[in-house]
Amino acid sequence: MDATSSVSMESIMERLSHLENLYFPRAQQPSALLPSQRKSILRDLCSRNVPVFLERYGSLLTLEELKEFDTLSDDYEINWHLNHLRSLINPTSEDLKSRSAKVKNRRRAFMDKLMFDGKFFSEESMRDREPYLHHEFVGKFQDQSGRQMSRPGERWSETLLRRAEEAELVEKIRREQQRLGVDEREWVGNERQEEEEEEEEEEEEEEEEEEDDDEDGKQVNDDKGSLVNERSMEGTSLSAEEMQDRMEQFTHVMQQKFLAGEDDEHFNYSSIDDDVTLDDHWMREATYDAEEKYFADV
């Protein structure tokens, strides 16, 4: 390729050779320590294999620098790289739309892998990330005392550590409840206190009524006790089907948060969005759907 001898090409190689953290294959790294060495390697690659040069370093070029390769655009592979790089630097509305669709599909493909793995979207893992959401969807309908109990095969030190972590999660939930102005009686951890206060009130009423009329008081208190029990169960006792439905709702919310890019504390979304291997997932899905449609029409 004669273009490497042009002044413009030389200036491109010169600029690239002074960039920090410039990629070189491992075998070339010992001989790419100085800018002059890097420049020689870049020039040699560009003269031998322009498509590979553009694949490795094209994202570092400007629109003006890409024009230097237009004389080679008759080559299908080079032309593809040039169009792709220009769409990244100066995308059209169609490019943006296509990019958005690819990102969405790649994140969903990655999420499918996470769902299959079962850890990131397990109930405990999701609760660790969003304790208040978990509490609102399912936590307040669960028996919280079980979280403090030791588990089979668990060492005492592990139990203490888990209890400390549980206390931290409960505190996060309470802070969010306070921030949102939730009634203090409904704060997580206050349920037992409220139950004890109700029990004390019942005992006081029992004593007062027993002094007036033992027989009538007994009947009244039995009725009140039943009523209190019904109230305590009302809104907190759900069937297995209802709990499953609320768990699915919570999982769906957490999935949408992941797709929206809100789990950046746990993932590098750029690596997911730029991972072309995730496109294979959708190619398989499309092939499967096409086969299903074909056999359904036969």
Short mmCIF file of N, CA, C and O in Angstrom, two decimals, residues 75-155:
data_model
loop_
_atom_site.label_atom_id
_atom_site.label_comp_id
_atom_site.label_asym_id
_atom_site.label_seq_id
_atom_site.Cartn_x
_atom_site.Cartn_y
_atom_site.Cartn_z
N ASP A 75 -12.21 -2.18 -1.75
CA ASP A 75 -12.09 -3.45 -1.03
C ASP A 75 -13.27 -3.56 -0.05
O ASP A 75 -13.47 -2.67 0.78
N TYR A 76 -14.02 -4.65 -0.14
CA TYR A 76 -15.24 -4.79 0.67
C TYR A 76 -14.96 -4.70 2.16
O TYR A 76 -15.66 -3.99 2.90
N GLU A 77 -13.92 -5.38 2.62
CA GLU A 77 -13.62 -5.42 4.05
C GLU A 77 -13.20 -4.05 4.57
O GLU A 77 -13.63 -3.60 5.64
N ILE A 78 -12.35 -3.36 3.79
CA ILE A 78 -11.91 -2.01 4.18
C ILE A 78 -13.10 -1.06 4.20
O ILE A 78 -13.26 -0.25 5.12
N ASN A 79 -13.93 -1.15 3.18
CA ASN A 79 -15.10 -0.28 3.10
C ASN A 79 -16.05 -0.49 4.29
O ASN A 79 -16.61 0.46 4.84
N TRP A 80 -16.19 -1.76 4.70
CA TRP A 80 -17.05 -2.06 5.87
C TRP A 80 -16.49 -1.39 7.12
O TRP A 80 -17.24 -0.77 7.88
N HIS A 81 -15.19 -1.51 7.32
CA HIS A 81 -14.56 -0.89 8.49
C HIS A 81 -14.72 0.63 8.47
O HIS A 81 -15.03 1.24 9.51
N LEU A 82 -14.52 1.24 7.30
CA LEU A 82 -14.64 2.69 7.20
C LEU A 82 -16.06 3.16 7.52
O LEU A 82 -16.25 4.13 8.26
N ASN A 83 -17.05 2.47 6.96
CA ASN A 83 -18.45 2.83 7.23
C ASN A 83 -18.80 2.64 8.70
O ASN A 83 -19.50 3.46 9.31
N HIS A 84 -18.32 1.54 9.26
CA HIS A 84 -18.59 1.25 10.67
C HIS A 84 -17.96 2.31 11.58
O HIS A 84 -18.62 2.81 12.51
N LEU A 85 -16.71 2.67 11.30
CA LEU A 85 -16.02 3.66 12.13
C LEU A 85 -16.67 5.04 12.02
O LEU A 85 -16.80 5.75 13.01
N ARG A 86 -17.09 5.40 10.81
CA ARG A 86 -17.75 6.70 10.62
C ARG A 86 -19.10 6.74 11.34
O ARG A 86 -19.51 7.78 11.87
N SER A 87 -19.78 5.60 11.37
CA SER A 87 -21.07 5.55 12.06
C SER A 87 -20.89 5.72 13.56
O SER A 87 -21.78 6.21 14.26
N LEU A 88 -19.72 5.31 14.08
CA LEU A 88 -19.44 5.48 15.50
C LEU A 88 -19.06 6.92 15.83
O LEU A 88 -19.46 7.45 16.87
N ILE A 89 -18.29 7.53 14.94
CA ILE A 89 -17.83 8.90 15.18
C ILE A 89 -18.94 9.91 14.94
O ILE A 89 -19.16 10.84 15.73
N ASN A 90 -19.66 9.74 13.84
CA ASN A 90 -20.70 10.69 13.47
C ASN A 90 -21.95 9.91 13.05
O ASN A 90 -22.30 9.84 11.87
N PRO A 91 -22.65 9.32 14.02
CA PRO A 91 -23.78 8.44 13.69
C PRO A 91 -24.99 9.19 13.15
O PRO A 91 -25.31 10.29 13.60
N THR A 92 -25.66 8.57 12.18
CA THR A 92 -26.93 9.10 11.69
C THR A 92 -28.04 8.62 12.63
O THR A 92 -27.81 7.80 13.52
N SER A 93 -29.25 9.12 12.43
CA SER A 93 -30.37 8.69 13.27
C SER A 93 -30.61 7.19 13.11
O SER A 93 -30.96 6.50 14.06
N GLU A 94 -30.38 6.70 11.90
CA GLU A 94 -30.55 5.26 11.65
C GLU A 94 -29.47 4.46 12.38
O GLU A 94 -29.74 3.38 12.92
N ASP A 95 -28.24 5.01 12.39
CA ASP A 95 -27.15 4.34 13.12
C ASP A 95 -27.45 4.28 14.61
O ASP A 95 -27.22 3.26 15.27
N LEU A 96 -27.96 5.38 15.15
CA LEU A 96 -28.30 5.43 16.58
C LEU A 96 -29.40 4.43 16.91
O LEU A 96 -29.36 3.76 17.95
N LYS A 97 -30.38 4.34 16.02
CA LYS A 97 -31.48 3.40 16.23
C LYS A 97 -30.98 1.96 16.20
O LYS A 97 -31.35 1.13 17.04
N SER A 98 -30.11 1.68 15.23
CA SER A 98 -29.55 0.34 15.12
C SER A 98 -28.68 0.01 16.33
O SER A 98 -28.73 -1.09 16.87
N ARG A 99 -27.87 0.99 16.76
CA ARG A 99 -27.01 0.80 17.92
C ARG A 99 -27.84 0.53 19.17
O ARG A 99 -27.51 -0.34 19.97
N SER A 100 -28.91 1.29 19.34
CA SER A 100 -29.78 1.12 20.51
C SER A 100 -30.38 -0.28 20.54
O SER A 100 -30.45 -0.91 21.60
N ALA A 101 -30.79 -0.76 19.38
CA ALA A 101 -31.38 -2.11 19.30
C ALA A 101 -30.34 -3.17 19.63
O ALA A 101 -30.64 -4.15 20.34
N LYS A 102 -29.11 -2.99 19.15
CA LYS A 102 -28.06 -3.96 19.43
C LYS A 102 -27.73 -3.99 20.92
O LYS A 102 -27.56 -5.06 21.51
N VAL A 103 -27.62 -2.80 21.51
CA VAL A 103 -27.31 -2.72 22.94
C VAL A 103 -28.40 -3.41 23.76
O VAL A 103 -28.12 -4.18 24.68
N LYS A 104 -29.64 -3.13 23.40
CA LYS A 104 -30.77 -3.73 24.13
C LYS A 104 -30.72 -5.25 24.03
O LYS A 104 -30.90 -5.96 25.02
N ASN A 105 -30.47 -5.77 22.82
CA ASN A 105 -30.43 -7.21 22.61
C ASN A 105 -29.25 -7.85 23.32
O ASN A 105 -29.36 -8.95 23.88
N ARG A 106 -28.10 -7.17 23.31
CA ARG A 106 -26.92 -7.73 23.96
C ARG A 106 -27.09 -7.77 25.48
O ARG A 106 -26.68 -8.73 26.12
N ARG A 107 -27.70 -6.73 26.04
CA ARG A 107 -27.94 -6.74 27.48
C ARG A 107 -28.92 -7.84 27.86
O ARG A 107 -28.77 -8.49 28.89
N ARG A 108 -29.93 -8.02 27.02
CA ARG A 108 -30.91 -9.06 27.31
C ARG A 108 -30.25 -10.44 27.19
O ARG A 108 -30.56 -11.35 27.98
N ALA A 109 -29.37 -10.61 26.21
CA ALA A 109 -28.67 -11.88 26.06
C ALA A 109 -27.79 -12.15 27.28
O ALA A 109 -27.73 -13.27 27.79
N PHE A 110 -27.10 -11.11 27.75
CA PHE A 110 -26.25 -11.26 28.94
C PHE A 110 -27.11 -11.55 30.16
O PHE A 110 -26.73 -12.36 31.02
N MET A 111 -28.27 -10.91 30.24
CA MET A 111 -29.17 -11.15 31.37
C MET A 111 -29.68 -12.59 31.36
O MET A 111 -29.82 -13.22 32.41
N ASP A 112 -29.94 -13.12 30.16
CA ASP A 112 -30.37 -14.52 30.07
C ASP A 112 -29.30 -15.45 30.65
O ASP A 112 -29.62 -16.46 31.30
N LYS A 113 -28.03 -15.11 30.40
CA LYS A 113 -26.94 -15.91 30.97
C LYS A 113 -26.95 -15.82 32.49
O LYS A 113 -26.73 -16.81 33.19
N LEU A 114 -27.19 -14.62 33.01
CA LEU A 114 -27.23 -14.42 34.46
C LEU A 114 -28.40 -15.19 35.07
O LEU A 114 -28.28 -15.77 36.16
N MET A 115 -29.54 -15.19 34.38
CA MET A 115 -30.70 -15.92 34.87
C MET A 115 -30.41 -17.42 34.91
O MET A 115 -30.79 -18.12 35.84
N PHE A 116 -29.73 -17.90 33.88
CA PHE A 116 -29.39 -19.33 33.81
C PHE A 116 -28.42 -19.69 34.93
O PHE A 116 -28.52 -20.75 35.55
N ASP A 117 -27.47 -18.79 35.20
CA ASP A 117 -26.49 -19.03 36.26
C ASP A 117 -27.18 -19.08 37.62
O ASP A 117 -26.80 -19.88 38.49
N GLY A 118 -28.18 -18.22 37.82
CA GLY A 118 -29.01 -18.29 39.02
C GLY A 118 -28.53 -17.52 40.23
O GLY A 118 -29.23 -17.45 41.24
N LYS A 119 -27.35 -16.90 40.17
CA LYS A 119 -26.82 -16.23 41.36
C LYS A 119 -27.23 -14.76 41.43
O LYS A 119 -27.76 -14.30 42.44
N PHE A 120 -26.98 -14.02 40.35
CA PHE A 120 -27.22 -12.58 40.38
C PHE A 120 -28.69 -12.25 40.60
O PHE A 120 -29.02 -11.26 41.25
N PHE A 121 -29.59 -13.07 40.06
CA PHE A 121 -31.02 -12.83 40.21
C PHE A 121 -31.66 -13.79 41.22
O PHE A 121 -32.86 -14.04 41.16
N SER A 122 -30.86 -14.32 42.14
CA SER A 122 -31.44 -15.09 43.24
C SER A 122 -32.08 -14.10 44.20
O SER A 122 -31.74 -12.91 44.24
N GLU A 123 -33.00 -14.57 45.02
CA GLU A 123 -33.69 -13.67 45.95
C GLU A 123 -32.72 -12.98 46.90
O GLU A 123 -32.81 -11.76 47.11
N GLU A 124 -31.78 -13.73 47.46
CA GLU A 124 -30.85 -13.15 48.43
C GLU A 124 -29.96 -12.09 47.78
O GLU A 124 -29.70 -11.04 48.37
N SER A 125 -29.49 -12.39 46.57
CA SER A 125 -28.62 -11.43 45.88
C SER A 125 -29.37 -10.15 45.53
O SER A 125 -28.86 -9.04 45.69
N MET A 126 -30.61 -10.29 45.06
CA MET A 126 -31.41 -9.11 44.73
C MET A 126 -31.75 -8.32 45.99
O MET A 126 -31.77 -7.09 45.97
N ARG A 127 -31.99 -9.02 47.09
CA ARG A 127 -32.28 -8.34 48.37
C ARG A 127 -31.07 -7.55 48.84
O ARG A 127 -31.21 -6.44 49.37
N ASP A 128 -29.88 -8.11 48.65
CA ASP A 128 -28.66 -7.40 49.04
C ASP A 128 -28.52 -6.10 48.26
O ASP A 128 -28.08 -5.08 48.80
N ARG A 129 -28.89 -6.12 46.97
CA ARG A 129 -28.74 -4.93 46.13
C ARG A 129 -29.85 -3.92 46.37
O ARG A 129 -29.60 -2.71 46.36
N GLU A 130 -31.07 -4.40 46.58
CA GLU A 130 -32.22 -3.50 46.75
C GLU A 130 -33.07 -3.97 47.93
O GLU A 130 -34.16 -4.51 47.76
N PRO A 131 -32.58 -3.78 49.16
CA PRO A 131 -33.31 -4.29 50.34
C PRO A 131 -34.70 -3.70 50.51
O PRO A 131 -35.63 -4.41 50.89
N TYR A 132 -34.86 -2.41 50.21
CA TYR A 132 -36.18 -1.79 50.40
C TYR A 132 -37.19 -2.32 49.39
O TYR A 132 -38.34 -2.62 49.75
N LEU A 133 -36.79 -2.44 48.13
CA LEU A 133 -37.71 -2.98 47.12
C LEU A 133 -38.13 -4.40 47.48
O LEU A 133 -39.30 -4.77 47.36
N HIS A 134 -37.15 -5.20 47.92
CA HIS A 134 -37.47 -6.57 48.33
C HIS A 134 -38.47 -6.56 49.48
O HIS A 134 -39.44 -7.34 49.49
N HIS A 135 -38.26 -5.67 50.44
CA HIS A 135 -39.16 -5.59 51.59
C HIS A 135 -40.58 -5.27 51.15
O HIS A 135 -41.55 -5.88 51.63
N GLU A 136 -40.73 -4.31 50.24
CA GLU A 136 -42.05 -3.89 49.81
C GLU A 136 -42.77 -4.97 49.00
O GLU A 136 -43.98 -5.15 49.12
N PHE A 137 -42.02 -5.70 48.19
CA PHE A 137 -42.66 -6.72 47.36
C PHE A 137 -42.93 -8.01 48.12
O PHE A 137 -44.02 -8.57 48.04
N VAL A 138 -41.93 -8.50 48.85
CA VAL A 138 -42.10 -9.81 49.51
C VAL A 138 -41.65 -9.85 50.96
O VAL A 138 -42.19 -10.59 51.77
N GLY A 139 -40.64 -9.04 51.32
CA GLY A 139 -40.03 -9.15 52.64
C GLY A 139 -40.99 -8.96 53.79
O GLY A 139 -40.94 -9.68 54.79
N LYS A 140 -41.91 -7.99 53.68
CA LYS A 140 -42.82 -7.71 54.79
C LYS A 140 -43.87 -8.79 54.97
O LYS A 140 -44.61 -8.77 55.96
N PHE A 141 -43.94 -9.71 54.03
CA PHE A 141 -44.89 -10.82 54.15
C PHE A 141 -44.19 -12.10 54.62
O PHE A 141 -44.81 -13.14 54.72
N GLN A 142 -42.87 -12.01 54.87
CA GLN A 142 -42.10 -13.18 55.28
C GLN A 142 -41.82 -13.13 56.78
O GLN A 142 -41.87 -12.07 57.40
N ASP A 143 -41.52 -14.29 57.35
CA ASP A 143 -41.14 -14.37 58.76
C ASP A 143 -39.69 -13.95 58.90
O ASP A 143 -38.77 -14.66 58.48
N GLN A 144 -39.46 -12.76 59.45
CA GLN A 144 -38.11 -12.21 59.53
C GLN A 144 -37.24 -12.91 60.58
O GLN A 144 -36.02 -12.83 60.54
N SER A 145 -37.87 -13.57 61.54
CA SER A 145 -37.10 -14.19 62.62
C SER A 145 -36.17 -15.29 62.09
O SER A 145 -35.11 -15.54 62.66
N GLY A 146 -36.57 -15.91 60.99
CA GLY A 146 -35.76 -16.99 60.43
C GLY A 146 -34.41 -16.52 59.93
O GLY A 146 -33.46 -17.30 59.86
N ARG A 147 -34.32 -15.22 59.59
CA ARG A 147 -33.05 -14.70 59.08
C ARG A 147 -32.01 -14.57 60.18
O ARG A 147 -30.82 -14.43 59.91
N GLN A 148 -32.45 -14.59 61.45
CA GLN A 148 -31.51 -14.47 62.56
C GLN A 148 -31.05 -15.83 63.09
O GLN A 148 -30.09 -15.89 63.87
N MET A 149 -31.71 -16.87 62.69
CA MET A 149 -31.39 -18.20 63.20
C MET A 149 -30.17 -18.79 62.50
O MET A 149 -29.89 -18.48 61.35
N SER A 150 -29.45 -19.63 63.23
CA SER A 150 -28.30 -20.30 62.63
C SER A 150 -28.79 -21.34 61.63
O SER A 150 -29.90 -21.88 61.76
N ARG A 151 -27.97 -21.61 60.63
CA ARG A 151 -28.35 -22.54 59.58
C ARG A 151 -27.57 -23.83 59.71
O ARG A 151 -26.45 -23.84 60.27
N PRO A 152 -28.11 -24.94 59.23
CA PRO A 152 -27.42 -26.23 59.34
C PRO A 152 -26.00 -26.16 58.74
O PRO A 152 -25.82 -25.67 57.62
N GLY A 153 -25.03 -26.63 59.49
CA GLY A 153 -23.65 -26.66 59.02
C GLY A 153 -22.93 -25.33 59.09
O GLY A 153 -21.77 -25.23 58.68
N GLU A 154 -23.61 -24.31 59.62
CA GLU A 154 -23.01 -22.97 59.70
C GLU A 154 -22.24 -22.81 61.00
O GLU A 154 -22.75 -23.13 62.07
N ARG A 155 -21.02 -22.29 60.90
CA ARG A 155 -20.23 -22.04 62.11
C ARG A 155 -20.76 -20.80 62.82
O ARG A 155 -21.39 -19.95 62.22
#
